[in-house]
Short mmCIF file of C-alpha atoms and ligand atoms in Angstrom, two decimals:
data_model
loop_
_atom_site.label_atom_id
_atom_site.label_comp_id
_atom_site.label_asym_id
_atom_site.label_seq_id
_atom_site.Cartn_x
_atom_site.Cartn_y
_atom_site.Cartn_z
CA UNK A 1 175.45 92.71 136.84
CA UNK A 2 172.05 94.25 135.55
CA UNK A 3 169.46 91.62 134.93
CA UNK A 4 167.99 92.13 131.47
CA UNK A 5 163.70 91.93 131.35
CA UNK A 6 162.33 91.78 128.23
CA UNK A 7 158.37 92.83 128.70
CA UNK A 8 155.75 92.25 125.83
CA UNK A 9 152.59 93.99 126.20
CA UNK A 10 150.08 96.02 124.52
CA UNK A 11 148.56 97.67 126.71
CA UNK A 12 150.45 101.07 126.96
CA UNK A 13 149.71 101.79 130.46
CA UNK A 14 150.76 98.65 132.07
CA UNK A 15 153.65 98.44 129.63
CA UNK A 16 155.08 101.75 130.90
CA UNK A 17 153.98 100.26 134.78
CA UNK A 18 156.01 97.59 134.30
CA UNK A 19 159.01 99.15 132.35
CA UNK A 20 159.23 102.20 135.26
CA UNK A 21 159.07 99.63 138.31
CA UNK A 22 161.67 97.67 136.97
CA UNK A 23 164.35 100.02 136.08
CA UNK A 24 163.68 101.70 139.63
CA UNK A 25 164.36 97.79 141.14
CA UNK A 26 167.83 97.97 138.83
CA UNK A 27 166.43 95.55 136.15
CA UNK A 28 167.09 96.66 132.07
CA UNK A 29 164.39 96.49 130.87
CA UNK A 30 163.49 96.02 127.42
CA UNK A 31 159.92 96.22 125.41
CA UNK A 32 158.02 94.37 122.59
CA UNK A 33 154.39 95.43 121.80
CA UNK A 34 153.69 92.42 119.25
CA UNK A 35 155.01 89.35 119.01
CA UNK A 36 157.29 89.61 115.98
CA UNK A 37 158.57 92.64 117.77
CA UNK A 38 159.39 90.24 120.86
CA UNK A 39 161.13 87.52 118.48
CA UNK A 40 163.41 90.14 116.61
CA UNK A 41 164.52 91.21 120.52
CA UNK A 42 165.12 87.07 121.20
CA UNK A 43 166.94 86.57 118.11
CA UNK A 44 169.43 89.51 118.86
CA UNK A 45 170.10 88.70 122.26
CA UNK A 46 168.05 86.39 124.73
CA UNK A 47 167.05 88.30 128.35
CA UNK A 48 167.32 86.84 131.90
CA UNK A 49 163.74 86.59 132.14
CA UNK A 50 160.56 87.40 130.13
CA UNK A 51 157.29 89.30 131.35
CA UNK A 52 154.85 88.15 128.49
CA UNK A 53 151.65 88.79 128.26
CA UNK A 54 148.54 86.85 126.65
CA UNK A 55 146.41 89.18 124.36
CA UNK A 56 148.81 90.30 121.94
CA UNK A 57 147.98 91.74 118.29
CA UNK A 58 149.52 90.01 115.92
CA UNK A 59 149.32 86.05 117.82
CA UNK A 60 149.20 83.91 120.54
CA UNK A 61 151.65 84.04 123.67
CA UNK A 62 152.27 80.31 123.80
CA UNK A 63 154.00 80.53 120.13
CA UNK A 64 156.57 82.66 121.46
CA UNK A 65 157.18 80.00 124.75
CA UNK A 66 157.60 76.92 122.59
CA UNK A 67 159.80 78.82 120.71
CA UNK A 68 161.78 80.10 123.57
CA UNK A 69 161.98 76.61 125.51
CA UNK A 70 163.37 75.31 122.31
CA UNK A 71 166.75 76.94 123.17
CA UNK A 72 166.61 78.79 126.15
CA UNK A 73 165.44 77.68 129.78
CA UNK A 74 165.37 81.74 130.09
CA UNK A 75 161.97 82.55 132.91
CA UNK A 76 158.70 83.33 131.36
CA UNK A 77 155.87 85.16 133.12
CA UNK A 78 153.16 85.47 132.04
CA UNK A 79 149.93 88.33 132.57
CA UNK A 80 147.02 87.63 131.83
CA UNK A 81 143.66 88.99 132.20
CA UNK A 82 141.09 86.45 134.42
CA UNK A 83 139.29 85.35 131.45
CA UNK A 84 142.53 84.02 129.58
CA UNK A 85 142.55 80.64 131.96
CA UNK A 86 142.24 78.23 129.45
CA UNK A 87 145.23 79.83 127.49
CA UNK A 88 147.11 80.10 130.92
CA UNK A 89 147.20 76.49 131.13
CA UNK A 90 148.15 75.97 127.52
CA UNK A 91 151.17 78.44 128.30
CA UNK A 92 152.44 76.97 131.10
CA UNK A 93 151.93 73.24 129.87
CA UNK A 94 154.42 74.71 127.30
CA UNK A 95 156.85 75.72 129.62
CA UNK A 96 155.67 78.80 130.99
CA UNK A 97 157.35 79.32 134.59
CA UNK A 98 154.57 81.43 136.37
CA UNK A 99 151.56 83.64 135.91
CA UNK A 100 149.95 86.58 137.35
CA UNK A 101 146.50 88.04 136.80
CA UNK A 102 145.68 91.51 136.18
CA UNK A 103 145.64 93.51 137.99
CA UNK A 104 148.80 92.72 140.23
CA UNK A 105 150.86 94.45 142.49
CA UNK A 106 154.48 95.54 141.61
CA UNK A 107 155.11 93.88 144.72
CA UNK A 108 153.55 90.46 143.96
CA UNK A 109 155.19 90.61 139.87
CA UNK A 110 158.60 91.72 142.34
CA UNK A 111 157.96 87.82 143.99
CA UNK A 112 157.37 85.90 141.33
CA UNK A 113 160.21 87.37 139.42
CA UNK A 114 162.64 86.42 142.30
CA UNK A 115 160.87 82.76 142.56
CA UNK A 116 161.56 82.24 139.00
CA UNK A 117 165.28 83.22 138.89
CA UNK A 118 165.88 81.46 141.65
CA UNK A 119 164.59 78.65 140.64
CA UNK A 120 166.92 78.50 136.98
CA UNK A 121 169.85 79.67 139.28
CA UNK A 122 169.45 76.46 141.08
CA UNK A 123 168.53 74.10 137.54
CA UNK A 124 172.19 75.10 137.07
CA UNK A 125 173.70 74.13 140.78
CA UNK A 126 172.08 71.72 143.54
CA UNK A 127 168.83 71.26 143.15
CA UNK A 128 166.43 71.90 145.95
CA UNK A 129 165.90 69.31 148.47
CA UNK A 130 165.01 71.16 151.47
CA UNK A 131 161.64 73.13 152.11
CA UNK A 132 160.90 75.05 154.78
CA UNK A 133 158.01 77.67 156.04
CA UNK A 134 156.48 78.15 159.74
CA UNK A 135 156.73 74.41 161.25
CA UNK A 136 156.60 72.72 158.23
CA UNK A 137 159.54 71.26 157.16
CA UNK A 138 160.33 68.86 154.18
CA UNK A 139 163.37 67.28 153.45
CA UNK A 140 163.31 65.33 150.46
CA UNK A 141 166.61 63.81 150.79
CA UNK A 142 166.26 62.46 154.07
CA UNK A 143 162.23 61.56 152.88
CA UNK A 144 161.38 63.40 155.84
CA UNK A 145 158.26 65.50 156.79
CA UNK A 146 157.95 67.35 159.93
CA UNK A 147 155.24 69.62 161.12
CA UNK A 148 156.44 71.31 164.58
CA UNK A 149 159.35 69.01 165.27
CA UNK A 150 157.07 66.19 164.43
CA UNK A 151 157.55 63.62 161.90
CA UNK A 152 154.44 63.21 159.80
CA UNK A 153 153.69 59.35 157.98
CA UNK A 154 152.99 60.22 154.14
CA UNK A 155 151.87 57.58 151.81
CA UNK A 156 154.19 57.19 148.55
CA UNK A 157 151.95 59.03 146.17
CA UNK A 158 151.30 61.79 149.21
CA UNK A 159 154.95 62.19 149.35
CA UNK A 160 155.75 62.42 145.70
CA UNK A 161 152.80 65.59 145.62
CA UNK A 162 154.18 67.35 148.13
CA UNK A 163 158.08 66.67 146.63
CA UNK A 164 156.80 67.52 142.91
CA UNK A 165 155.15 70.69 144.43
CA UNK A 166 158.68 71.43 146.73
CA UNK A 167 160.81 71.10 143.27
CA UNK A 168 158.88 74.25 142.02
CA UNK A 169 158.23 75.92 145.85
CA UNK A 170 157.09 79.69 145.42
CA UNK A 171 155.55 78.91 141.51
CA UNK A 172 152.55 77.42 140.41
CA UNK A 173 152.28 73.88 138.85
CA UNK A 174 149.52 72.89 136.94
CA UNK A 175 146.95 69.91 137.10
CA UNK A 176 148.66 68.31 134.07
CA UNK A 177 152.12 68.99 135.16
CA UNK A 178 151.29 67.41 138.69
CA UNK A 179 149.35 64.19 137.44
CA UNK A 180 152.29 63.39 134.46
CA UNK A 181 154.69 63.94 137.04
CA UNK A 182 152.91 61.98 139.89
CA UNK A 183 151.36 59.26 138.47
CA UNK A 184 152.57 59.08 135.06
CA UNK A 185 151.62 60.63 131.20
CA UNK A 186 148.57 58.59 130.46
CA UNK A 187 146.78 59.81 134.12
CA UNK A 188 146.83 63.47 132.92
CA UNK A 189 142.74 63.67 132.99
CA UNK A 190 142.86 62.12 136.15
CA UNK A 191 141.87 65.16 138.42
CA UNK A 192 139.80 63.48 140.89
CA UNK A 193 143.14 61.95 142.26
CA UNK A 194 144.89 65.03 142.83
CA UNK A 195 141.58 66.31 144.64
CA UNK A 196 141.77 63.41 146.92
CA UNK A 197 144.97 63.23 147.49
CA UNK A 198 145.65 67.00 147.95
CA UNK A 199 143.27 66.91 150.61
CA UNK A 200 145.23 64.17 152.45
CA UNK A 201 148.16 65.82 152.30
CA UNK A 202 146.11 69.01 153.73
CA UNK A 203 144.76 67.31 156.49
CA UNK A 204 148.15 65.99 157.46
CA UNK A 205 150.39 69.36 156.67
CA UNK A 206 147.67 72.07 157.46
CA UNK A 207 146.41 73.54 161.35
CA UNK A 208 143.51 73.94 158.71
CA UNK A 209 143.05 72.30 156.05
CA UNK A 210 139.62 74.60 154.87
CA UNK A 211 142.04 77.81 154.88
CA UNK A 212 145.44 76.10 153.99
CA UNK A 213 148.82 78.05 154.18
CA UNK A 214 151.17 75.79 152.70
CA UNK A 215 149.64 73.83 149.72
CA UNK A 216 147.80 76.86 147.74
CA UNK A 217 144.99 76.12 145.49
CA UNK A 218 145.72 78.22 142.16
CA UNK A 219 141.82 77.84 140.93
CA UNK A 220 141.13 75.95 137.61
CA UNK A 221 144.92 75.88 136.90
CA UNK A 222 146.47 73.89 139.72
CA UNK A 223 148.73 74.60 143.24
CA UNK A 224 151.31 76.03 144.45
CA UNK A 225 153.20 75.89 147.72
CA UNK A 226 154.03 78.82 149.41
CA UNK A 227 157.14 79.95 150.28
CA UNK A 228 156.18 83.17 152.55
CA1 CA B 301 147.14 92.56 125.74
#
């Protein structure tokens, strides 16, 4: 079965980018230049995944995710340009599943794409429990963390971070996302913690915790962990 993209973007060029590279990887593809355009698509019939970007004429991405995420649990990346952080956050807050910043690689939107479908395919079946990359290994079932055959002592709270960050493994989760999730609603501002207590979990899970390979910082939007 052909997975159906639906891309909205402006930009001509990295519209047509996008559309080509897809339909060469077997996606069908399907474009919006404006919003309303992108909702008219939705309305007839809702894609496997969306490629959205920020800057659009007629209104701002994150409309078009909290209406999406009102029916659908349907993928949405989004590409932005650097300067857009603030509204990256907003969008992913929303329920935005990933972001990329222009310019990207084929190759690295190829990833993310795969990350995100993966991780609805599995909403529907098992979740994930098990995580792992080089020696680190995570088994949240079990509540067990190994590094090289090793079993690592976590605190509680270091343990829920690093489980939090394995539920979304390959995507990026945001500051917010990680403090409701972690600590609880009303610590959302709380940023200091996750500072502290990422670097914990670094010194324990990294060879270096300076030049980490498994929890990612995502600057001024939050971390991921990586999956290759
Ligand atoms: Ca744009």
């Amino acid at each position: 079965m052909r997975l159906r993209v639906l891309v909205v973007e402006d930009d001509r060029e990295i519209r047509a980018l996008i559309q080509s590279s897809l339909s060469v990887e077997g996606f069908d593809v399907q474009t919006a230049v404006t919003l309303h355009e992108a909702q008219a698509l939705l309305a007839h019939s809702p894609p496997d995944l969306i490629v959205l970007d920020l800057g659009l004429p007629d209104g701002d991405g994150v409309e078009l995710v909290r209406q999406v995420r009102r029916q659908h649990t349907t993928p949405i990346l989004i590409v932005s340009a650097r300067h857009q952080e603030a509204q990256k956050i907003a969008l992913l807050d929303a329920g935005a599943d990933d972001y990329l910043t222009k310019p990207f690689s084929v190759a690295e939107l190829l990833a993310r794409m795969r990350v995100a479908l993966r991780h609805r395919g599995t909403a529907l079946a098992a979740a994930v429990t098990i995580h792992a990359l080089e020696d680190l290994r995570v088994d949240l079932a079990l509540h067990q963390v190994q590094k090289g055959g090793e079993t690592l002592h976590l605190t509680p709270t270091e343990f829920k971070l690093l489980a939090r960050l394995v539920r979304s493994a390959g995507r990026v989760v945001t500051h917010r996302q990680l403090l409701a999730d972690v600590w609880g609603p009303e610590f959302t501002e709380h940023i200091h913690y996750l500072r502290l207590y990422m670097g914990q979990l670094r010194s324990k899970i990294e060879h270096d915790p300076a030049e980490p390979r498994h929890l990612l910082t995502e600057t001024g939007v939050g971390y991921r962990l990586a999956v290759d």
